[in-house]
Each structure stands twice: as C-alpha cells, then as structure tokens.
Tab-separated table of C-alpha atoms in Angstrom:
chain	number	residue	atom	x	y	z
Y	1	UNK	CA	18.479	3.585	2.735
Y	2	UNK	CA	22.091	4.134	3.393
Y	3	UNK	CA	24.007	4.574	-0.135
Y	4	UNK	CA	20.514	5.498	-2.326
Y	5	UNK	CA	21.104	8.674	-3.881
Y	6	UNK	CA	18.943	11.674	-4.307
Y	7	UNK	CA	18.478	14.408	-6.940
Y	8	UNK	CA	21.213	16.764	-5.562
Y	9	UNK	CA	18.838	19.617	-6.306
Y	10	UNK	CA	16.232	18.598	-3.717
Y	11	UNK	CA	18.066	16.952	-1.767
Y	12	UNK	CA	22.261	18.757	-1.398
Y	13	UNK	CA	22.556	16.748	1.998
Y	14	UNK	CA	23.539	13.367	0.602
Y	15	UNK	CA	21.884	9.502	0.461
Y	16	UNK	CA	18.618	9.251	1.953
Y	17	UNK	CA	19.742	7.681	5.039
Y	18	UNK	CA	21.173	11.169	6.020
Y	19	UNK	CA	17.988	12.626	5.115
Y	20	UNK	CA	16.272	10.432	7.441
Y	21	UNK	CA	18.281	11.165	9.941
Y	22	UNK	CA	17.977	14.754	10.052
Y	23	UNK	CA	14.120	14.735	9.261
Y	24	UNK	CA	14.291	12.602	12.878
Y	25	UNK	CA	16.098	15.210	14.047
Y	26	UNK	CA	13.768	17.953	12.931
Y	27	UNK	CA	11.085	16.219	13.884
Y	28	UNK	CA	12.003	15.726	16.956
Y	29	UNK	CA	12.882	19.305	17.538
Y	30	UNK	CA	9.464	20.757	16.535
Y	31	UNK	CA	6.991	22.343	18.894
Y	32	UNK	CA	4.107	20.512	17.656
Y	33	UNK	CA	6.153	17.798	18.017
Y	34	UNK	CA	7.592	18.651	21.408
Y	35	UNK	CA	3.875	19.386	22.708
Y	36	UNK	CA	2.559	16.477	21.553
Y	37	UNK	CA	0.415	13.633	23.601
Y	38	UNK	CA	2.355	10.607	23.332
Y	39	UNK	CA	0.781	8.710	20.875
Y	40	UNK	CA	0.702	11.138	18.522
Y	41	UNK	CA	4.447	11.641	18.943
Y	42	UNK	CA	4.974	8.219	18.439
Y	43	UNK	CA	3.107	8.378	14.889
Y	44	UNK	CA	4.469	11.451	14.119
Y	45	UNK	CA	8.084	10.207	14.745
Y	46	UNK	CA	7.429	6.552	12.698
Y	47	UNK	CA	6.618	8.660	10.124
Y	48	UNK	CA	9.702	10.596	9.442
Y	49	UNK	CA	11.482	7.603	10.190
Y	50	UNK	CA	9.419	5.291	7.113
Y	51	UNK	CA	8.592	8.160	4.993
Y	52	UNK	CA	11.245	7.178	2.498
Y	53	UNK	CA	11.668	3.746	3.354
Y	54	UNK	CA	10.535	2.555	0.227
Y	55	UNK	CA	13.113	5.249	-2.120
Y	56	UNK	CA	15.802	2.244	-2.534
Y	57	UNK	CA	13.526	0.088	-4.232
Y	58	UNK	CA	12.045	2.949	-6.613
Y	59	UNK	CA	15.274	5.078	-7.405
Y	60	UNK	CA	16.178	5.469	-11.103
Y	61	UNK	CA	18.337	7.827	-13.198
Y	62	UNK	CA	16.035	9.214	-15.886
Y	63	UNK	CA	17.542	12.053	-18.296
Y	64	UNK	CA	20.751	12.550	-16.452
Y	65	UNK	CA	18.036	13.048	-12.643
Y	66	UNK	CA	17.864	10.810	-9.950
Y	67	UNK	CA	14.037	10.076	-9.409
Y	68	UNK	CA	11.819	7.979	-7.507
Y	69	UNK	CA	8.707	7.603	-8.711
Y	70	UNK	CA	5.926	6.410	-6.494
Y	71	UNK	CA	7.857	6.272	-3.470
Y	72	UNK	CA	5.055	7.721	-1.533
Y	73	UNK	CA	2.778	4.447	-1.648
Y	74	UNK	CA	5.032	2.107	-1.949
Y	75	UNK	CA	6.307	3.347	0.951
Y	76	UNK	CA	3.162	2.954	2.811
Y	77	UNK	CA	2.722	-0.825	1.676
Y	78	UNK	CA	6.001	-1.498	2.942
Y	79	UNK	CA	5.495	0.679	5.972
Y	80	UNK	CA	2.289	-0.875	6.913
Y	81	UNK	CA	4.085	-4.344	7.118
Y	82	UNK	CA	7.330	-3.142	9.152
Y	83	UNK	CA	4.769	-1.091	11.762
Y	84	UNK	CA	2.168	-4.943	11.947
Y	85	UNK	CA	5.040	-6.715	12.914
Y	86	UNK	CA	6.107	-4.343	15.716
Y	87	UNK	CA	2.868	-4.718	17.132
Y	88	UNK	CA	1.435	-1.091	16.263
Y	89	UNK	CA	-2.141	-0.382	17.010
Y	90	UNK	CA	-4.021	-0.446	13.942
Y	91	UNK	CA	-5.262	2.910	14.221
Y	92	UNK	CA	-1.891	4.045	14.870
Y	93	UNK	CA	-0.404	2.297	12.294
Y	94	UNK	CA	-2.846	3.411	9.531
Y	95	UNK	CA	-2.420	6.796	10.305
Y	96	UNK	CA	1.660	6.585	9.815
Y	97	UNK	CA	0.682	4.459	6.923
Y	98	UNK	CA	-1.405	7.724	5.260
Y	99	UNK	CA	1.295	10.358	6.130
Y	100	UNK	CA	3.729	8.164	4.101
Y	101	UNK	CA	1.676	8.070	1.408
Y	102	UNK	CA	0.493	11.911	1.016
Y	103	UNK	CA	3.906	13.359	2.655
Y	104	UNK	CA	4.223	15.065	-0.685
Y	105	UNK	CA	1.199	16.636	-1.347
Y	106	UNK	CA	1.819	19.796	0.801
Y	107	UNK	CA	4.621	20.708	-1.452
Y	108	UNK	CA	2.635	21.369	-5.100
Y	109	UNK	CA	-1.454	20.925	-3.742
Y	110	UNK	CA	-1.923	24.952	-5.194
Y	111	UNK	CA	-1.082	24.095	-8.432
Y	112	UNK	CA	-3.793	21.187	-8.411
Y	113	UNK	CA	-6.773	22.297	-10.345
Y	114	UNK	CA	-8.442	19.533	-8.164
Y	115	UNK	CA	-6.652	20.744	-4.577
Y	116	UNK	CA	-10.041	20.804	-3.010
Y	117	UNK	CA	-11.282	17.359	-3.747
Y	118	UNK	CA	-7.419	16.236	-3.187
Y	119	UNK	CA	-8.124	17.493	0.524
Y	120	UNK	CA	-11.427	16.215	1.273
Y	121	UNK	CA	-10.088	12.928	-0.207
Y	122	UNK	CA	-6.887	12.299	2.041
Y	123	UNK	CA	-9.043	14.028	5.128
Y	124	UNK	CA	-10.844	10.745	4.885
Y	125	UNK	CA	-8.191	8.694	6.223
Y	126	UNK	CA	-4.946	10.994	7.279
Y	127	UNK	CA	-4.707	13.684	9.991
Y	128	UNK	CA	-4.070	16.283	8.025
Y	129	UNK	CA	-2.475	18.534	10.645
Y	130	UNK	CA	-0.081	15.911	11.030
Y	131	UNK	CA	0.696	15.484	8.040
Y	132	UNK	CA	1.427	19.484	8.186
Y	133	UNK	CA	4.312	18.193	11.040
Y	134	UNK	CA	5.864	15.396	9.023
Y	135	UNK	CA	5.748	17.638	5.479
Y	136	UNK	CA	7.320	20.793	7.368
Y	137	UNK	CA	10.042	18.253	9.245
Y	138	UNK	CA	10.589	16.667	5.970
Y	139	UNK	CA	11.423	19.782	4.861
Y	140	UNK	CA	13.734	21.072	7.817
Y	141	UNK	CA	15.604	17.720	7.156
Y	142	UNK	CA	17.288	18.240	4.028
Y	143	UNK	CA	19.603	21.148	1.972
Y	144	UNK	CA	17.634	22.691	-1.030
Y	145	UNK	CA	17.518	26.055	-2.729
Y	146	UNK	CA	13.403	26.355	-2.589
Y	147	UNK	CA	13.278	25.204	1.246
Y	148	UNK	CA	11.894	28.524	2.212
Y	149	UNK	CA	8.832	28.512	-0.533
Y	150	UNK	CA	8.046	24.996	0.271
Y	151	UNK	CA	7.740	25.764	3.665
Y	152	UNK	CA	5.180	29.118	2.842
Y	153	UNK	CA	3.133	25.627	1.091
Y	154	UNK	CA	3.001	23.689	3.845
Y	155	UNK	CA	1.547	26.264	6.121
Y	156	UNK	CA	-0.881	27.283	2.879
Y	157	UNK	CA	-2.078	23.690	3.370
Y	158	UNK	CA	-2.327	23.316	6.582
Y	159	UNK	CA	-5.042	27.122	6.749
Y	160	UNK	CA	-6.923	26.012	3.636
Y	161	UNK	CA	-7.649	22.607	5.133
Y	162	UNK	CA	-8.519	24.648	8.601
Y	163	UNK	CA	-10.877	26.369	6.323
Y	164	UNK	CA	-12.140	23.510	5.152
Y	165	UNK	CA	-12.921	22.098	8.275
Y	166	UNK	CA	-11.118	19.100	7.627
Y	167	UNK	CA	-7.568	19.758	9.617
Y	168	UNK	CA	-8.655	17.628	12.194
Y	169	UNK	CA	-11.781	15.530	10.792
Y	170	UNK	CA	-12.597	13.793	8.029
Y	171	UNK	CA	-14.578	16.287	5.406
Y	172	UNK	CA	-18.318	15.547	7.099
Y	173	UNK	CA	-20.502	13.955	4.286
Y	174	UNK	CA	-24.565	14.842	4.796
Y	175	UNK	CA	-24.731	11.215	4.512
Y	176	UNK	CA	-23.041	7.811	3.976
Y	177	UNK	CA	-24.668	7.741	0.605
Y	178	UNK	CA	-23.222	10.933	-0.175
Y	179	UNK	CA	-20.225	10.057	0.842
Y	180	UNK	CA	-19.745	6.638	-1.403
Y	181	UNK	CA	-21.164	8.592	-4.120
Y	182	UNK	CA	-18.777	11.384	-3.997
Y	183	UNK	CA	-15.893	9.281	-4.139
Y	184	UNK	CA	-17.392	7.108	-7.229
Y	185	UNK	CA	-17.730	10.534	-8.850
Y	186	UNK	CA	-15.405	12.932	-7.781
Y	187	UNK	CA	-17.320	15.674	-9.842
Y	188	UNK	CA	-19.923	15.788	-7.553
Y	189	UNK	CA	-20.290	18.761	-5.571
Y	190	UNK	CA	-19.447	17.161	-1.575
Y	191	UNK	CA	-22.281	19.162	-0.378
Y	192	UNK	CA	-24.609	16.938	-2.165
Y	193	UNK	CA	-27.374	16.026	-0.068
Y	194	UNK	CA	-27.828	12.773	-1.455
Y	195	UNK	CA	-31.112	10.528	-1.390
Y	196	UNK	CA	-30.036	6.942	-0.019
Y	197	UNK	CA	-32.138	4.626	-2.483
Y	198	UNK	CA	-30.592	1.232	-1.809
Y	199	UNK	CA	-32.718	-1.410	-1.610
Y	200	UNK	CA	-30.374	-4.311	0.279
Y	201	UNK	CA	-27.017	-4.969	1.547
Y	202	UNK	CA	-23.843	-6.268	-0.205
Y	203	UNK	CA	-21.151	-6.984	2.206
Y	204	UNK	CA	-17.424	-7.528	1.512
Y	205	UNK	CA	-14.898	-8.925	3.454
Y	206	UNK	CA	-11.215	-8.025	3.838
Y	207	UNK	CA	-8.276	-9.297	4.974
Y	208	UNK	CA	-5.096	-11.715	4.916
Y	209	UNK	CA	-5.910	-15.541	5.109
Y	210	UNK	CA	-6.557	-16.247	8.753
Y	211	UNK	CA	-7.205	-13.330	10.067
Y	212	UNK	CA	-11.044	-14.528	10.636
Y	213	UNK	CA	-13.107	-13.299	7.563
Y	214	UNK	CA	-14.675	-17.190	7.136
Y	215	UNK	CA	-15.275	-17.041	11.166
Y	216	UNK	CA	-17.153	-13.614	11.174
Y	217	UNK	CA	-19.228	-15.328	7.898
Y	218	UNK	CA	-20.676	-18.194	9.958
Y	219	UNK	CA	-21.532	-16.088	12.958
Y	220	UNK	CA	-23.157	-13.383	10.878
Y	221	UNK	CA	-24.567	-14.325	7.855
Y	222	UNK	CA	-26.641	-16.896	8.556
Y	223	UNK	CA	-29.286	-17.075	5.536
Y	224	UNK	CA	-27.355	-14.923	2.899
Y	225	UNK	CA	-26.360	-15.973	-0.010
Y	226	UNK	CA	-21.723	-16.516	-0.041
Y	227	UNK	CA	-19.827	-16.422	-2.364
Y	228	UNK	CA	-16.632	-17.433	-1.424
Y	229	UNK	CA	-13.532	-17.479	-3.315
Y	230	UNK	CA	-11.397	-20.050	-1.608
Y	231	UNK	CA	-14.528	-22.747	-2.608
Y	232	UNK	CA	-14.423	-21.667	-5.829
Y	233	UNK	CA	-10.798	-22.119	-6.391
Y	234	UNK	CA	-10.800	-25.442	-5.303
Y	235	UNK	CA	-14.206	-26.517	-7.363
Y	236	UNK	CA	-12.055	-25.052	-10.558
Y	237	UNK	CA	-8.893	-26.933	-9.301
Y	238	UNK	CA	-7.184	-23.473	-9.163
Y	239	UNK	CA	-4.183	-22.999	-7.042
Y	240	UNK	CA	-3.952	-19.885	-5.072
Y	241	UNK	CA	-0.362	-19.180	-6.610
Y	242	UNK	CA	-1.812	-19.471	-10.179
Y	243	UNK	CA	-3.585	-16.811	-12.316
Y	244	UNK	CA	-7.567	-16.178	-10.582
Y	245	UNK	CA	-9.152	-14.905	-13.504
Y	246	UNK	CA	-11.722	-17.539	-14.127
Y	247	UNK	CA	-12.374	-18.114	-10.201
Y	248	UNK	CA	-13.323	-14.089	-10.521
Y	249	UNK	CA	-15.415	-14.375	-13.694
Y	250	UNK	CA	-16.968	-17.279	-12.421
Y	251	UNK	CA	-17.771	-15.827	-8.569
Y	252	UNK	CA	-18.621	-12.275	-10.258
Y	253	UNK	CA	-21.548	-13.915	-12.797
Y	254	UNK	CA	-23.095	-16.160	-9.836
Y	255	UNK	CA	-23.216	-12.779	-7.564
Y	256	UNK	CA	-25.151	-11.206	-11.064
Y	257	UNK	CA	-27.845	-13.941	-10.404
Y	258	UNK	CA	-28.635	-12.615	-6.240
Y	259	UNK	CA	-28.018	-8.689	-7.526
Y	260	UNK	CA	-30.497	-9.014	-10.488
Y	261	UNK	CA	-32.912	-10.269	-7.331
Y	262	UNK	CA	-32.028	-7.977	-5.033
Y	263	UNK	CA	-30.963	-10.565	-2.290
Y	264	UNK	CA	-28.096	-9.985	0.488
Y	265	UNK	CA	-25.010	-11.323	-0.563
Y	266	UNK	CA	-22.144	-12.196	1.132
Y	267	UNK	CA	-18.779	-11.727	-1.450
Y	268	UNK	CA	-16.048	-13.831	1.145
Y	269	UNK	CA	-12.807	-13.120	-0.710
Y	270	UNK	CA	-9.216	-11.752	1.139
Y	271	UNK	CA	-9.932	-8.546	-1.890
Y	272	UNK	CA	-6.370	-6.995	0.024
Y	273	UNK	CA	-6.151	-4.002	-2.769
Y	274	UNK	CA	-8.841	-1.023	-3.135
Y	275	UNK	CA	-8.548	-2.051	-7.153
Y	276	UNK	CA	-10.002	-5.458	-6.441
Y	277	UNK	CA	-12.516	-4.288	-3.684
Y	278	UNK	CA	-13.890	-1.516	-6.699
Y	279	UNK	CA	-14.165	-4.321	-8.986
Y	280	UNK	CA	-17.388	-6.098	-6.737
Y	281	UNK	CA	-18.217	-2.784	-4.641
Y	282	UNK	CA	-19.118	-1.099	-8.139
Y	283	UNK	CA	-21.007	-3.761	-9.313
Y	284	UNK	CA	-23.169	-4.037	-5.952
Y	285	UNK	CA	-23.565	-0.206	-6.405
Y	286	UNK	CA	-24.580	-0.852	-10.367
Y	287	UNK	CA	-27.597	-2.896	-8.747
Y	288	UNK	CA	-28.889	-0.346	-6.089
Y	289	UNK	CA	-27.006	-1.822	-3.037
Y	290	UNK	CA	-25.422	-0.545	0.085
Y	291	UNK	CA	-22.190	-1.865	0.592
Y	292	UNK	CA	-20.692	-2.911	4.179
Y	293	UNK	CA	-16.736	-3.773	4.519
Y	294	UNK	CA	-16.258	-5.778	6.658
Y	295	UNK	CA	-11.809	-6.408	7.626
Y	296	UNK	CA	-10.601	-9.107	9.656
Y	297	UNK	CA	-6.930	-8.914	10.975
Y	298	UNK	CA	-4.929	-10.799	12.990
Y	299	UNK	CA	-2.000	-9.939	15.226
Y	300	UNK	CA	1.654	-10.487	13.298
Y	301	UNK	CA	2.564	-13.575	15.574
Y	302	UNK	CA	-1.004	-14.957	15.302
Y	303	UNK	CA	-1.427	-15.140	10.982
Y	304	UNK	CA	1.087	-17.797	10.633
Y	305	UNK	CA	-0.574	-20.323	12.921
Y	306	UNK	CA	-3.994	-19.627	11.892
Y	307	UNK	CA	-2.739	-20.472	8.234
Y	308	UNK	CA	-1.578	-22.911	8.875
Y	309	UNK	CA	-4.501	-24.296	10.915
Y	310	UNK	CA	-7.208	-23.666	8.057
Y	311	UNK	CA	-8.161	-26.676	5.867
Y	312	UNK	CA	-6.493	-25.372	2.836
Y	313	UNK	CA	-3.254	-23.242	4.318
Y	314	UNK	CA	-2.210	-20.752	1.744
Y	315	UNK	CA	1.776	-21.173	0.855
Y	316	UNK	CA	3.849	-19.054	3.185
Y	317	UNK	CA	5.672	-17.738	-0.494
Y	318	UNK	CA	2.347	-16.687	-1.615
Y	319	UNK	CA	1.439	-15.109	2.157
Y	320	UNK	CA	4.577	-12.871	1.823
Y	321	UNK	CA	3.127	-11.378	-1.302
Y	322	UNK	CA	0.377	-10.466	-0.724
Y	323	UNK	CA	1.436	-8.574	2.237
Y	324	UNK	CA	3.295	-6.493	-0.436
Y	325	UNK	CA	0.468	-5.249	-1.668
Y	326	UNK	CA	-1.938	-5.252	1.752
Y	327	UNK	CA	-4.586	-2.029	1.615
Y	328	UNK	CA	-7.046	-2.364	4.255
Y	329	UNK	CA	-10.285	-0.562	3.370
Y	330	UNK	CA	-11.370	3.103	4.063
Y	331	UNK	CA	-14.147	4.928	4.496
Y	332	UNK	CA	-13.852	6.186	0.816
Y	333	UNK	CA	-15.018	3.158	-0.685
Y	334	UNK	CA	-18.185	1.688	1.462
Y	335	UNK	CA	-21.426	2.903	3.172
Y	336	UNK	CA	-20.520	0.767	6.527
Y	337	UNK	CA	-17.316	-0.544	7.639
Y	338	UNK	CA	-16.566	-3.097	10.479
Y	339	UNK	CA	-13.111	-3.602	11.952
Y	340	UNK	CA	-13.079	-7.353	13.473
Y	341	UNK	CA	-10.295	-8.744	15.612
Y	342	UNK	CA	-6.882	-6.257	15.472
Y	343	UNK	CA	-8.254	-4.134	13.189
Y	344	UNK	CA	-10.189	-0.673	13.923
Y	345	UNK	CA	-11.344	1.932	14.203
Y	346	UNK	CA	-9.085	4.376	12.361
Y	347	UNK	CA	-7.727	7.465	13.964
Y	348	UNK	CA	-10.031	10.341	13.943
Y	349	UNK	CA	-12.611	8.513	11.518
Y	350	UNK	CA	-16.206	7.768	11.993
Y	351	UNK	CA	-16.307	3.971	11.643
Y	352	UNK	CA	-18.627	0.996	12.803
Y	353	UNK	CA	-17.764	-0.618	16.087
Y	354	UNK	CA	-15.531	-3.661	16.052
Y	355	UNK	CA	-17.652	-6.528	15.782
C-alpha cells in the first residue's frame, strides 16, 4: 500500500498507506470503538486495517483521475485469505470480509433508487452497525473537502437501517422460501409471505479441495444420487488446470435426468464463487427444489496436507488460485446452509448447526 496513489480530491492526505494508518488511528479513537467487547474490536480494527488492501492491485489513471475500481471486493477476496491464514474464526473473519466489501456504500446509498433492497441485501451477511464504525473511521482517516456531508450519510445509513430493523439482524424473511425467492427476484416485495412448494432436496457442496466436502458425502448421503465433479474430470481425462466446460455440461445434463424425476441429488463440486453456485442452485430451483449448502473448510495449516493426501491432489499452482477467488456461501443464495469443520455459523446470521 505504501507508494499507491489516490485521487487527491478524496483523498489530500497522500498514498494509501497513510490513509490506513490514520483510519487505524481513527478507528481506534472512536467510542463505539473504545466501548466495544473485544471481539468486535478486533473485527472492527482488521477492517480498517484491510479495507484498502486490495487498492494497489486495482489503481489506474483514467482521464487525467486516479481510480480504483472494484477495490471493495477484491479487497475482500484478498482479505479473506490474509485473515484464514492468521487463524481468524470464520465468523469473525466473514464479517471483516463483508465490511471490506460494502465499506463504500454508506457514502452514496440515498442516491440508490434501489437503497432499500441494497440494505436488506448486505444485512444478510454484514453487521451493518459496524459497518457504520468502519465507514465513519474511514472517513475520519483521510483530508477531503466533502468529509463533513459524507459523514451526515453515514449516520443517514446507519437510522434508516435502525428503521429497518436490520442494524443489528439480518432483514427477517417470513420464510426460507421467501427469502431464496427474494434474492432470485429482487423485485419482489420482502414482505412476501411466500408458499414453500418444493417437492425434494438439492444439496450443494462448497469448499477448497480437502477441506472435507467428499467426507461429509459418504457420511450423509447415503442413497442419493452424486454427482461429483472430480469423477467426472478424470472419466473425460480433464485436468483440473485445463478449461471445465465439458466436465460442467456433462455433470449439469446427468443432474437434468434426477431433477426431471424429482430425486435428491447430491451436486459434489468445490463451486468456490456465488456465479458458479447460481449456475446449479437455479437450475434445482427451475425444477421445484429446495436447495441446502452445504461448506466444508479446513484450518490454513491443515489444506495442504489433506491435498496432498487425497487420491488425486490438486496442483499447489492451481490451489493458490482458486483461493483468489474463494466466496463461501451466504444465506442469500440457499434455503439451508451447513457449516462443516472450520467453517460457521456467521456472525449475527441464522444458519444451520455445524454438522
């Protein structure tokens, strides 16, 4: 971070490694800070530490302007790795790993036409009173003309969520149903009481290789159809570091055949990124069923060895990048979700217990 410049106009106090420094400082000299219980001080402070860890590697000059466009996530992917190393708690960790990603959003949420359904959204998985801390530190941490006004923003969005109910909580759903529905749909009104008309389960696991997704499979899925990715890679002679779009097609047109039936179906697949989980989770929706998650994770100093104990041990090149890119699911995206081994529950969230 040291030596990556920053628009002058947002940022008059220099390279973002001085604007870490003094949103540390900030941070540290808050009251909601100060009055903190110690793990949330601990989050709170990891945040304004990471929250722009990811600026050097998405800083251009466009038009004359210093920019950096999609800091925000990719500073919680590269976040989320730093904090899994260091041993984090995962709830911890995930919670850091949602301030990075929204710390913005306090500063222009009014002039959403969609700032309500922004809310509810991020409620889902980030403390949204924290975030309030880390967005007003961020704030206090650096020399710009509007300083004042974005501060009058971030206590805007800290009362509307309040009168919301969601400050504290994730937005409360009437149902699970309603829930998954609402975030297939976003038009929906969230009040929708919706009618749960599934008909069978479609669960999808989660997680790095090793972490124990193939374990959890044999001890719980005894009698379900699986269809898992790694055997269908090696039936196609498809290497793990080569293109996987006709290991997908394939897997995706033999999990048709147990949809069209309505049996339970297993989808075993590591399916790191929310992009690739939609992919399978909307087609189990398309055919009437309800969806369980289920994420596997394993501690930092465990992964390697379990890699490299599995029958087919993925390449430690190709391990590195998919960490790079590592989402673990939320309760946006699936009726159920079950945290096994390091993983879960979130922070503040109303998940499944660890199984």
């Amino acid at each position: 971070m040291r030596g990556c410049p920053q628009d002058p106009v947002f940022h008059a106090e220099g390279d973002v490694w001085i604007h870490t420094r003094m949103v540390c400082e900030a941070m540290a000299g808050l009251p909601e800070f100060r009055e903190a219980p110690p793990d949330q001080r601990l989050r709170l402070f990891a945040a304004a530490l990471l929250h722009d860890v990811a600026k050097p590697q998405c800083t251009v000059e466009q038009d004359g302007r210093v920019r950096s466009p999609g800091h925000s996530p990719a500073g919680a992917l590269r976040a989320r790795v730093i904090l899994w190393r260091l041993g984090l708690p995962f709830c911890d960790r995930e919670q850091v790993c949602a301030q990075i990603r929204y710390h913005q959003v306090p500063y222009h949420w009014a002039s959403r036409s969609d700032s309500r359904g922004l809310l509810i959204r991020m409620s889902q998985t980030a403390s949204l009173r924290e975030l309030t801390v880390l967005t007003r530190a961020d704030l206090l941490g650096r020399r710009c003309e509007d300083q004042a006004e974005r501060l009058d923003d971030v206590t805007l969005f800290g009362e509307y969520a309040q009168e919301l109910g969601c400050l504290d909580a994730p937005w409360p759903f009437a149902n699970d149903h309603a829930r998954v529905m609402y975030f297939r749909r976003p038009d929906r009104d969230p009040d929708w009481v919706a009618y749960d008309d599934t008909r069978f389960t479609v669960t999808v696991l989660s997680g790095l290789p090793g972490s124990g997704k193939s374990t959890w499979v044999a001890e719980h899925a005894q009698g379900q159809a699986v269809i898992e990715l790694d055997a269908i890679r090696r039936e196609l002679g498809i290497d793990p570091s080569e293109p996987q779009g006709k290991v997908i097609d394939v897997a995706r047109g033999r999990a048709r055949e147990h949809l069209r039936r309505g049996e339970p179906l297993v989808w075993d697949a590591t399916n790191l990124t929310r992009s690739l989980r939609t992919r399978i989770i909307g087609l189990a929706l398309d055919y009437g069923a309800r969806v369980r998650l289920v994420y596997a994770e394993a501690p930092a100093h465990e992964l390697p060895g379990r890699n490299r104990d599995r029958a087919h041990p993925v390449p430690p090149g190709v391990l590195e990048r998919m960490m790079r890119r590592w989402e673990p699911p939320d309760r946006t995206e699936a009726h159920e979700l079950v945290y096994v081994g390091a993983a879960g529950p979130p922070c503040g969230g109303e998940p499944t217990p660890p199984a």
